[in-house]
Structure formats: C-alpha cells, structure tokens
mmCIF file of C-alpha atoms in Angstrom:
data_model
loop_
_atom_site.group_PDB
_atom_site.id
_atom_site.type_symbol
_atom_site.label_atom_id
_atom_site.label_comp_id
_atom_site.label_asym_id
_atom_site.label_seq_id
_atom_site.Cartn_x
_atom_site.Cartn_y
_atom_site.Cartn_z
ATOM 1 C CA MET A 399 0.000 0.000 0.000
ATOM 2 C CA LYS A 400 2.788 2.407 0.941
ATOM 3 C CA SER A 401 4.667 1.772 -2.309
ATOM 4 C CA ASN A 402 1.474 2.370 -4.321
ATOM 5 C CA ALA A 403 0.921 5.676 -2.514
ATOM 6 C CA LEU A 404 4.518 6.656 -3.206
ATOM 7 C CA ALA A 405 4.106 5.802 -6.885
ATOM 8 C CA THR A 406 0.963 7.922 -7.006
ATOM 9 C CA GLU A 407 2.767 10.858 -5.387
ATOM 10 C CA GLU A 408 5.604 10.540 -7.884
ATOM 11 C CA MET A 409 3.134 10.558 -10.784
ATOM 12 C CA ILE A 410 1.343 13.595 -9.371
ATOM 13 C CA LEU A 411 4.648 15.422 -8.953
ATOM 14 C CA ALA A 412 5.681 14.574 -12.516
ATOM 15 C CA ASP A 413 2.369 15.908 -13.813
ATOM 16 C CA LEU A 414 2.666 19.086 -11.738
ATOM 17 C CA THR A 415 6.281 19.602 -12.783
ATOM 18 C CA GLU A 416 5.100 19.881 -16.381
ATOM 19 C CA ALA A 417 2.266 22.205 -15.361
ATOM 20 C CA VAL A 418 4.588 24.515 -13.412
ATOM 21 C CA ALA A 419 6.846 24.775 -16.455
ATOM 22 C CA GLN A 420 3.855 25.404 -18.731
ATOM 23 C CA PHE A 421 2.112 28.053 -16.618
ATOM 24 C CA PHE A 422 5.063 29.830 -14.992
ATOM 25 C CA GLY A 423 8.122 28.937 -17.052
ATOM 26 C CA LEU A 424 9.756 27.447 -13.946
ATOM 27 C CA THR A 425 11.973 24.367 -14.219
ATOM 28 C CA ILE A 426 11.965 22.341 -11.030
ATOM 29 C CA SER A 427 15.440 21.042 -10.164
ATOM 30 C CA LYS A 428 14.517 19.606 -6.774
ATOM 31 C CA ALA A 429 11.262 18.870 -4.956
ATOM 32 C CA THR A 430 11.323 18.192 -1.218
ATOM 33 C CA PRO A 431 8.091 16.818 0.295
ATOM 34 C CA ILE A 432 6.528 18.757 3.183
ATOM 35 C CA ASN A 433 4.651 16.197 5.228
ATOM 36 C CA ARG A 434 2.172 18.431 6.999
ATOM 37 C CA GLY A 435 -1.556 18.829 6.621
ATOM 38 C CA TRP A 436 -4.407 16.510 5.753
ATOM 39 C CA LEU A 437 -4.470 14.703 2.356
ATOM 40 C CA ASN A 438 -3.122 17.571 0.239
ATOM 41 C CA LEU A 439 0.445 17.118 -1.034
ATOM 42 C CA LYS A 440 3.076 19.856 -0.656
ATOM 43 C CA TRP A 441 6.643 20.273 -1.855
ATOM 44 C CA LYS A 442 9.343 22.868 -1.486
ATOM 45 C CA ILE A 443 10.511 23.240 -5.072
ATOM 46 C CA SER A 444 13.865 24.647 -6.146
ATOM 47 C CA THR A 445 14.169 26.493 -9.465
ATOM 48 C CA GLU A 446 16.623 28.887 -11.116
ATOM 49 C CA ASP A 447 14.258 31.678 -10.019
ATOM 50 C CA GLY A 448 14.319 30.661 -6.356
ATOM 51 C CA SER A 449 12.347 28.433 -4.024
ATOM 52 C CA PHE A 450 8.566 28.092 -4.049
ATOM 53 C CA LEU A 451 5.916 25.986 -2.395
ATOM 54 C CA LEU A 452 3.850 23.721 -4.619
ATOM 55 C CA LYS A 453 0.532 22.602 -3.151
ATOM 56 C CA GLN A 454 -1.676 19.917 -4.680
ATOM 57 C CA TYR A 455 -5.318 19.638 -3.663
ATOM 58 C CA ASN A 456 -6.403 16.087 -2.971
ATOM 59 C CA LYS A 457 -9.538 15.341 -4.984
ATOM 60 C CA ASP A 458 -11.501 14.046 -1.986
ATOM 61 C CA ARG A 459 -10.604 17.070 0.126
ATOM 62 C CA PHE A 460 -11.238 19.482 -2.743
ATOM 63 C CA ALA A 461 -14.806 18.160 -2.932
ATOM 64 C CA LEU A 462 -15.395 19.697 0.508
ATOM 65 C CA TYR A 463 -14.812 23.198 -0.860
ATOM 66 C CA HIS A 464 -16.662 25.494 -3.222
ATOM 67 C CA SER A 465 -14.438 26.856 -5.993
ATOM 68 C CA ALA A 466 -15.855 30.360 -5.561
ATOM 69 C CA ASP A 467 -14.978 30.325 -1.848
ATOM 70 C CA LEU A 468 -11.403 29.286 -2.605
ATOM 71 C CA ALA A 469 -11.088 31.935 -5.316
ATOM 72 C CA LEU A 470 -12.200 34.582 -2.819
ATOM 73 C CA ALA A 471 -9.803 33.266 -0.177
ATOM 74 C CA PHE A 472 -6.851 33.373 -2.574
ATOM 75 C CA SER A 473 -7.742 36.864 -3.798
ATOM 76 C CA GLN A 474 -7.810 38.061 -0.190
ATOM 77 C CA GLN A 475 -4.493 36.380 0.563
ATOM 78 C CA ALA A 476 -2.964 38.172 -2.421
ATOM 79 C CA ARG A 477 -4.420 41.466 -1.198
ATOM 80 C CA LEU A 478 -3.135 40.893 2.333
ATOM 81 C CA HIS A 479 0.350 40.117 1.052
ATOM 82 C CA ALA A 480 0.368 43.240 -1.095
ATOM 83 C CA ALA A 481 -0.666 45.263 1.975
ATOM 84 C CA GLY A 482 2.317 43.956 3.932
ATOM 85 C CA LEU A 483 0.834 41.140 6.020
ATOM 86 C CA PRO A 484 3.357 38.307 6.449
ATOM 87 C CA CYS A 485 1.781 35.612 4.293
ATOM 88 C CA PRO A 486 2.957 33.846 1.108
ATOM 89 C CA LYS A 487 2.719 35.593 -2.242
ATOM 90 C CA LEU A 488 0.657 33.501 -4.658
ATOM 91 C CA LEU A 489 1.725 33.081 -8.277
ATOM 92 C CA ALA A 490 -1.027 33.712 -10.824
ATOM 93 C CA HIS A 491 -1.482 32.647 -14.431
ATOM 94 C CA ALA A 492 -3.975 34.603 -16.531
ATOM 95 C CA GLY A 493 -5.335 36.081 -13.310
ATOM 96 C CA GLN A 494 -5.964 32.680 -11.724
ATOM 97 C CA PHE A 495 -4.249 31.305 -8.624
ATOM 98 C CA LEU A 496 -5.835 27.845 -8.504
ATOM 99 C CA LEU A 497 -4.813 26.007 -11.660
ATOM 100 C CA GLU A 498 -5.390 22.567 -13.171
ATOM 101 C CA SER A 499 -2.736 20.322 -14.688
ATOM 102 C CA ALA A 500 -3.040 18.058 -17.715
ATOM 103 C CA GLY A 501 -3.638 15.215 -15.257
ATOM 104 C CA LYS A 502 -6.584 17.108 -13.698
ATOM 105 C CA GLU A 503 -4.679 17.951 -10.522
ATOM 106 C CA ARG A 504 -5.584 21.289 -8.963
ATOM 107 C CA PHE A 505 -2.647 23.152 -7.508
ATOM 108 C CA LEU A 506 -1.175 26.415 -6.246
ATOM 109 C CA VAL A 507 2.343 27.799 -6.487
ATOM 110 C CA MET A 508 3.405 30.362 -3.907
ATOM 111 C CA GLU A 509 6.398 32.004 -2.369
ATOM 112 C CA PHE A 510 8.297 29.705 0.000
ATOM 113 C CA CYS A 511 8.428 31.379 3.411
ATOM 114 C CA PRO A 512 11.293 30.336 5.683
ATOM 115 C CA GLY A 513 10.465 30.069 9.326
ATOM 116 C CA THR A 514 9.920 27.757 12.268
ATOM 117 C CA LEU A 515 6.788 26.149 13.618
ATOM 118 C CA VAL A 516 6.374 26.708 17.344
ATOM 119 C CA PRO A 517 4.654 23.661 18.885
ATOM 120 C CA PRO A 518 1.321 24.143 20.680
ATOM 121 C CA GLY A 519 1.793 25.555 24.162
ATOM 122 C CA LYS A 520 5.413 26.563 23.546
ATOM 123 C CA ALA A 521 5.241 30.216 22.389
ATOM 124 C CA ASN A 522 6.753 32.962 24.510
ATOM 125 C CA ALA A 523 5.254 36.341 25.404
ATOM 126 C CA ALA A 524 7.111 38.240 22.669
ATOM 127 C CA GLN A 525 5.877 35.799 20.018
ATOM 128 C CA MET A 526 2.323 36.071 21.322
ATOM 129 C CA TYR A 527 2.452 39.857 21.194
ATOM 130 C CA GLU A 528 3.697 39.808 17.585
ATOM 131 C CA LEU A 529 1.110 37.196 16.594
ATOM 132 C CA GLY A 530 -1.590 39.333 18.190
ATOM 133 C CA ARG A 531 -0.461 42.338 16.140
ATOM 134 C CA ALA A 532 -0.356 40.286 12.931
ATOM 135 C CA THR A 533 -3.832 38.862 13.620
ATOM 136 C CA GLY A 534 -5.214 42.321 14.331
ATOM 137 C CA THR A 535 -3.673 43.632 11.110
ATOM 138 C CA MET A 536 -5.146 40.720 9.156
ATOM 139 C CA HIS A 537 -8.625 41.357 10.585
ATOM 140 C CA ARG A 538 -8.397 45.103 9.978
ATOM 141 C CA LEU A 539 -7.440 44.583 6.332
ATOM 142 C CA LEU A 540 -9.927 41.790 5.708
ATOM 143 C CA ASN A 541 -12.750 43.925 7.092
ATOM 144 C CA ASP A 542 -11.942 47.249 5.445
ATOM 145 C CA GLY A 543 -14.968 46.874 3.151
ATOM 146 C CA THR A 544 -13.104 45.521 0.127
ATOM 147 C CA ALA A 545 -14.506 42.003 0.473
ATOM 148 C CA GLY A 546 -18.012 43.198 1.301
ATOM 149 C CA THR A 547 -20.218 41.539 3.905
ATOM 150 C CA GLN A 548 -22.646 38.656 4.107
ATOM 151 C CA LYS A 549 -26.003 38.236 5.812
ATOM 152 C CA SER A 550 -24.881 35.685 8.384
ATOM 153 C CA PRO A 551 -21.696 34.115 9.747
ATOM 154 C CA GLN A 552 -20.479 30.705 8.650
ATOM 155 C CA PHE A 553 -21.085 29.259 12.117
ATOM 156 C CA THR A 554 -24.563 29.481 13.588
ATOM 157 C CA PRO A 555 -24.562 28.183 17.176
ATOM 158 C CA PRO A 556 -27.101 25.349 17.417
ATOM 159 C CA ARG A 557 -29.830 25.357 20.022
ATOM 160 C CA ARG A 558 -28.917 23.973 23.444
ATOM 161 C CA GLU A 559 -31.417 21.118 23.089
ATOM 162 C CA GLU A 560 -29.897 20.046 19.793
ATOM 163 C CA ARG A 561 -26.380 20.095 21.216
ATOM 164 C CA LEU A 562 -27.373 18.200 24.357
ATOM 165 C CA ALA A 563 -29.016 15.508 22.226
ATOM 166 C CA HIS A 564 -25.744 15.196 20.328
ATOM 167 C CA TRP A 565 -23.686 14.773 23.510
ATOM 168 C CA HIS A 566 -26.029 12.183 24.992
ATOM 169 C CA SER A 567 -25.739 10.231 21.733
ATOM 170 C CA VAL A 568 -21.925 10.381 21.903
ATOM 171 C CA TYR A 569 -22.046 9.260 25.545
ATOM 172 C CA ASP A 570 -24.207 6.257 24.610
ATOM 173 C CA GLN A 571 -21.866 5.358 21.740
ATOM 174 C CA ALA A 572 -18.799 5.416 23.997
ATOM 175 C CA LYS A 573 -20.580 3.382 26.660
ATOM 176 C CA ALA A 574 -21.763 0.801 24.110
ATOM 177 C CA ALA A 575 -18.215 0.557 22.737
ATOM 178 C CA GLY A 576 -16.870 -0.311 26.182
ATOM 179 C CA LYS A 577 -14.855 2.899 26.656
ATOM 180 C CA PRO A 578 -15.528 4.011 30.233
ATOM 181 C CA GLN A 579 -12.356 6.144 30.187
ATOM 182 C CA LEU A 580 -14.079 8.552 27.787
ATOM 183 C CA LEU A 581 -17.333 8.989 29.670
ATOM 184 C CA ASP A 582 -16.202 11.665 32.125
ATOM 185 C CA LYS A 583 -14.795 13.745 29.266
ATOM 186 C CA ILE A 584 -18.141 13.576 27.476
ATOM 187 C CA GLU A 585 -19.984 14.369 30.707
ATOM 188 C CA TRP A 586 -17.972 17.592 30.940
ATOM 189 C CA GLN A 587 -19.299 18.569 27.510
ATOM 190 C CA ILE A 588 -22.847 17.927 28.686
ATOM 191 C CA ARG A 589 -22.408 20.005 31.851
ATOM 192 C CA ALA A 590 -20.722 22.839 29.970
ATOM 193 C CA THR A 591 -23.543 22.901 27.422
ATOM 194 C CA GLU A 592 -26.188 23.007 30.159
ATOM 195 C CA ARG A 593 -24.638 26.062 31.817
ATOM 196 C CA MET A 594 -23.552 27.956 28.689
ATOM 197 C CA ASP A 595 -25.182 31.371 28.174
ATOM 198 C CA LEU A 596 -25.655 31.324 24.405
ATOM 199 C CA GLU A 597 -26.833 34.939 24.366
ATOM 200 C CA ARG A 598 -23.253 36.015 25.104
ATOM 201 C CA PHE A 599 -22.235 35.170 21.562
ATOM 202 C CA THR A 600 -24.421 37.901 20.074
ATOM 203 C CA ALA A 601 -21.980 40.476 21.474
ATOM 204 C CA LEU A 602 -19.246 39.269 19.125
ATOM 205 C CA PRO A 603 -19.163 41.118 15.774
ATOM 206 C CA CYS A 604 -19.172 39.223 12.496
ATOM 207 C CA GLY A 605 -16.574 39.698 9.772
ATOM 208 C CA TRP A 606 -14.043 37.994 7.548
ATOM 209 C CA ALA A 607 -11.724 35.586 9.347
ATOM 210 C CA HIS A 608 -8.914 33.136 8.569
ATOM 211 C CA ARG A 609 -10.719 30.314 10.429
ATOM 212 C CA ASP A 610 -7.676 28.019 10.806
ATOM 213 C CA LEU A 611 -5.246 30.098 12.837
ATOM 214 C CA TRP A 612 -3.434 27.434 14.838
ATOM 215 C CA ALA A 613 0.161 26.386 15.416
ATOM 216 C CA ASP A 614 0.598 24.413 12.165
ATOM 217 C CA ASN A 615 -0.312 27.481 10.103
ATOM 218 C CA ILE A 616 1.998 30.060 11.681
ATOM 219 C CA LEU A 617 5.733 30.416 11.054
ATOM 220 C CA PHE A 618 8.042 32.416 13.302
ATOM 221 C CA ARG A 619 11.539 33.801 12.860
ATOM 222 C CA ALA A 620 12.714 34.298 16.444
ATOM 223 C CA GLU A 621 9.997 36.513 17.994
ATOM 224 C CA ARG A 622 8.548 37.823 14.725
ATOM 225 C CA VAL A 623 5.746 36.245 12.706
ATOM 226 C CA ALA A 624 7.356 35.065 9.465
ATOM 227 C CA ALA A 625 4.129 33.959 7.777
ATOM 228 C CA ILE A 626 0.478 33.159 8.334
ATOM 229 C CA LEU A 627 -0.318 30.171 6.115
ATOM 230 C CA ASP A 628 -3.268 28.317 4.611
ATOM 231 C CA PHE A 629 -6.143 30.691 3.905
ATOM 232 C CA ASP A 630 -8.302 27.926 2.373
ATOM 233 C CA ARG A 631 -10.992 28.171 5.067
ATOM 234 C CA LEU A 632 -11.340 31.965 4.982
ATOM 235 C CA LYS A 633 -15.013 32.884 5.354
ATOM 236 C CA TYR A 634 -17.362 35.510 6.738
ATOM 237 C CA ASP A 635 -17.719 34.417 10.348
ATOM 238 C CA TYR A 636 -16.598 35.645 13.780
ATOM 239 C CA PRO A 637 -13.049 37.087 13.710
ATOM 240 C CA ALA A 638 -12.970 36.425 17.461
ATOM 241 C CA LEU A 639 -12.712 32.726 16.610
ATOM 242 C CA ASP A 640 -9.267 33.379 15.103
ATOM 243 C CA VAL A 641 -8.202 35.086 18.313
ATOM 244 C CA ALA A 642 -9.508 32.237 20.448
ATOM 245 C CA ARG A 643 -7.929 29.575 18.245
ATOM 246 C CA ALA A 644 -4.483 31.223 18.294
ATOM 247 C CA VAL A 645 -4.571 31.961 22.029
ATOM 248 C CA LEU A 646 -5.689 28.442 22.920
ATOM 249 C CA SER A 647 -3.081 26.889 20.618
ATOM 250 C CA TYR A 648 -0.185 28.608 22.327
ATOM 251 C CA ALA A 649 -1.300 29.571 25.856
ATOM 252 C CA LEU A 650 -2.433 26.062 26.861
ATOM 253 C CA ASP A 651 0.351 23.658 27.711
ATOM 254 C CA GLU A 652 0.013 21.521 30.826
ATOM 255 C CA GLN A 653 -1.626 24.610 32.317
ATOM 256 C CA PHE A 654 -3.169 27.690 30.714
ATOM 257 C CA ASP A 655 -0.954 30.798 30.915
ATOM 258 C CA PRO A 656 -3.078 33.981 31.134
ATOM 259 C CA ALA A 657 0.080 36.095 30.677
ATOM 260 C CA LEU A 658 0.480 34.708 27.152
ATOM 261 C CA ALA A 659 -3.150 35.467 26.391
ATOM 262 C CA SER A 660 -2.621 39.002 27.700
ATOM 263 C CA ALA A 661 0.460 39.466 25.481
ATOM 264 C CA PHE A 662 -1.538 38.375 22.420
ATOM 265 C CA MET A 663 -4.394 40.741 23.213
ATOM 266 C CA ALA A 664 -2.002 43.649 23.798
ATOM 267 C CA GLY A 665 -0.669 43.221 20.270
ATOM 268 C CA TYR A 666 -4.113 42.624 18.784
ATOM 269 C CA LYS A 667 -5.639 45.762 20.294
ATOM 270 C CA GLU A 668 -2.927 47.906 18.726
ATOM 271 C CA GLU A 669 -4.421 47.054 15.329
ATOM 272 C CA ARG A 670 -8.087 46.319 15.946
ATOM 273 C CA PRO A 671 -10.350 47.118 18.885
ATOM 274 C CA ALA A 672 -11.790 44.341 20.992
ATOM 275 C CA SER A 673 -15.021 44.802 22.873
ATOM 276 C CA ALA A 674 -15.463 45.259 26.607
ATOM 277 C CA ASP A 675 -13.915 43.138 29.328
ATOM 278 C CA GLY A 676 -14.748 39.468 28.924
ATOM 279 C CA TRP A 677 -14.343 39.525 25.133
ATOM 280 C CA LEU A 678 -11.663 36.823 25.046
ATOM 281 C CA ALA A 679 -13.535 34.550 27.458
ATOM 282 C CA THR A 680 -16.609 34.797 25.227
ATOM 283 C CA ALA A 681 -14.514 34.096 22.125
ATOM 284 C CA LEU A 682 -13.038 30.969 23.739
ATOM 285 C CA SER A 683 -16.508 29.789 24.739
ATOM 286 C CA LEU A 684 -17.731 30.239 21.168
ATOM 287 C CA LEU A 685 -14.706 28.319 19.871
ATOM 288 C CA TRP A 686 -15.553 25.477 22.227
ATOM 289 C CA TYR A 687 -19.206 25.515 21.173
ATOM 290 C CA MET A 688 -18.172 25.276 17.520
ATOM 291 C CA GLU A 689 -15.259 22.833 17.675
ATOM 292 C CA SER A 690 -16.091 20.492 20.550
ATOM 293 C CA THR A 691 -18.282 18.216 18.433
ATOM 294 C CA TRP A 692 -15.450 17.869 15.905
ATOM 295 C CA TRP A 693 -12.933 16.450 18.362
ATOM 296 C CA ILE A 694 -14.847 14.962 21.325
ATOM 297 C CA THR A 695 -16.194 11.714 19.926
ATOM 298 C CA ALA A 696 -16.694 8.108 20.918
ATOM 299 C CA ARG A 697 -13.489 7.347 18.997
ATOM 300 C CA MET A 698 -11.290 10.149 20.302
ATOM 301 C CA ASP A 699 -8.994 7.572 21.896
ATOM 302 C CA GLU A 700 -7.921 6.754 18.329
ATOM 303 C CA HIS A 701 -7.017 10.358 17.413
ATOM 304 C CA SER A 702 -3.691 11.104 15.739
ATOM 305 C CA VAL A 703 -1.535 13.901 17.190
ATOM 306 C CA PRO A 704 -3.305 17.079 15.924
ATOM 307 C CA PRO A 705 -6.864 15.889 16.692
ATOM 308 C CA ALA A 706 -5.685 14.647 20.105
ATOM 309 C CA ARG A 707 -4.342 18.135 20.807
ATOM 310 C CA PHE A 708 -7.646 19.723 19.754
ATOM 311 C CA ALA A 709 -9.566 17.264 21.963
ATOM 312 C CA LYS A 710 -7.340 18.219 24.904
ATOM 313 C CA GLU A 711 -8.201 21.880 24.299
ATOM 314 C CA MET A 712 -11.942 21.186 24.146
ATOM 315 C CA ILE A 713 -11.817 19.160 27.356
ATOM 316 C CA TRP A 714 -9.943 21.974 29.103
ATOM 317 C CA LEU A 715 -12.453 24.581 27.914
ATOM 318 C CA ALA A 716 -15.404 22.479 29.060
ATOM 319 C CA GLU A 717 -13.842 21.978 32.492
ATOM 320 C CA HIS A 718 -12.862 25.642 32.969
ATOM 321 C CA GLY A 719 -15.682 27.460 31.199
ATOM 322 C CA GLU A 720 -17.122 28.930 34.386
ATOM 323 C CA SER A 721 -13.759 30.344 35.503
ATOM 324 C CA LEU A 722 -12.691 31.797 32.145
ATOM 325 C CA ALA A 723 -14.091 35.263 32.814
ATOM 326 C CA GLU A 724 -12.205 35.541 36.090
ATOM 327 C CA MET A 725 -9.039 34.007 34.629
ATOM 328 C CA LEU A 726 -9.071 36.441 31.693
ATOM 329 C CA GLU A 727 -10.390 39.512 33.477
ATOM 330 C CA GLY A 728 -9.720 42.636 31.471
ATOM 331 C CA LEU A 729 -9.196 40.768 28.199
#
C-alpha cells in the first residue's frame, strides 16, 4: 500500500512539474516533500528563479470546498500580502491562482516562506504579542470593506437542546463501545452545554476571518511572525474565533498561561479594537461551542496527534468554562 501511494505521489509530482513549467516557465530542479496537513500534497521546489511551495489539492478534500470560496480566499491572501501582512505571495497565471494540470490535478504555487513552527503551548510572550499584532492587522485589512459583507456568519450556534441531544448520543456510543475512560470527558461537555449562556455570543461582531489560525499554520523567525499560512478556510464568520484559536493553541500547555493570552491581546488591540472586558472569554466559549463536536467523539482515543491536541483543548475549555471570565479579566 505504501509503495502504491509513493508511486501515485511521484506521478502527481511529474504531472505538476510539467504544469509549473507550462504556466510559470519554472523548471523544477529539486522537490522536497513537506509532510504536513491533511491529504493535500506539498513540496518545497527549487528552481533557477528561487524556491517556491507547490501545493496539490487532494480530490476528496477538494470536494469539501466550493471553488468560488477558494477563489475569494486566494484573492484576499494576495491582497493581504500586497498590503504587507506576512503571508505567502501567490503566483497567478492569466489572473488565476488555482490552476489545473493536464492530469486534472488542482494546484497552487506560492512564495516559500522560511520560518519555524512553534509547537502548541510553547510560544513565549514576545511571540504572542507579535502574533496578536499580525492577527489584528489581518482582521483590519480583511474587514476594510473591500470584500463586502454577508447576511450571516459561517457558524450558527445550534440550540442547546440540539447540542445536548448530540452529547447524549456520543455518551451512549462510547458506553456501548466499552470505553468508560471517555465517559467523564463527554460528561464535561454535557455540563458545559447546560450552563452555557448562548446569548453572550451575540456580542461578538461578524466579519471575515482566517478560520484556521493554529500552530501548524503560523511560522516564526525568532519573535517575529514570518508567515500566516493556509487561507483555504477563509469565510465571513466571527473574527474572534481566530483570536480564540491562536490563544488556545499557544497559551495552553500543561496549564493555561493567562500572561500569554494578555500578550496576544495587547498586540491585537494595537491594530483592531476588541469589545469590553470578557471579550476573550466569550470568544473561547464560542470556539468550544463550535469545535467540541469535531474532536470529542466516541473514537477520540484513536485520534492522531493534531486531533488529540484539539480534543485536549476542548476538554480543558469544558472543564474551565465557568472560571474563564475571572481568569481572563480585562481581556
């Protein structure tokens, strides 16, 4: 199976090598796989004109997207780069960023951004401050009116009754599967749902957001943000979700560090205003309400590393939801 997958990757790369030469006049002398992300293939490619990143869109994953949404996301990424935000410059052919090879592979070519991934929970205060500033800049530019607005955000919080029915179903599945070690984690989701004040979320403004701002999509060079990556999920939603996702990714290690959250918010507020006290706690609660059903499942004991990390975050949020406002007072 592994050799067949390797052969398929080699065939895809050969096809894309021809396409890159056809569309951009670039001859690839070396292609180094980047084994990060889900299903899509990526390579750092070396050419006489420098290094670039080549990204192939897996056909199954591509089916989850709408082409118009991706086109908008890439146009906004190009605009953000031109405005000075640290994110990769996309190469275009005939005004198009997302292209198709002779072998029907959809792909992007972009600037290769050097930098280092900081693992979840391992950022320092200076990095959090700079990431907060970069996130605030991104939100300010995305919501300057250029991209317009939409009637409703991408995420509509479901009714409490609907969510509770979901959690009771997950609990029953885990119990039937003989996984008692998961039951207390699911019970925390039930209790957190029962006490959640859903009206709080209406205080968060809607707008354009990255929607995948976590540790795998942020490169640093020392304390500075080298690049924000992967704008594929950009949508009209709650920008506060980006803030919550970034803060949770880096401020939660074995314990949650409010000082790191404070450093992020200090940088963010230099570029874009946040609402009154309690804004970050509300954003984190909304993130939990959106993401918890993705990661807390009757099979979460089988999670690979990234989903296991996300499940850990959702469990922590469910357990500490009532103390968030006090923990993050003033943020």
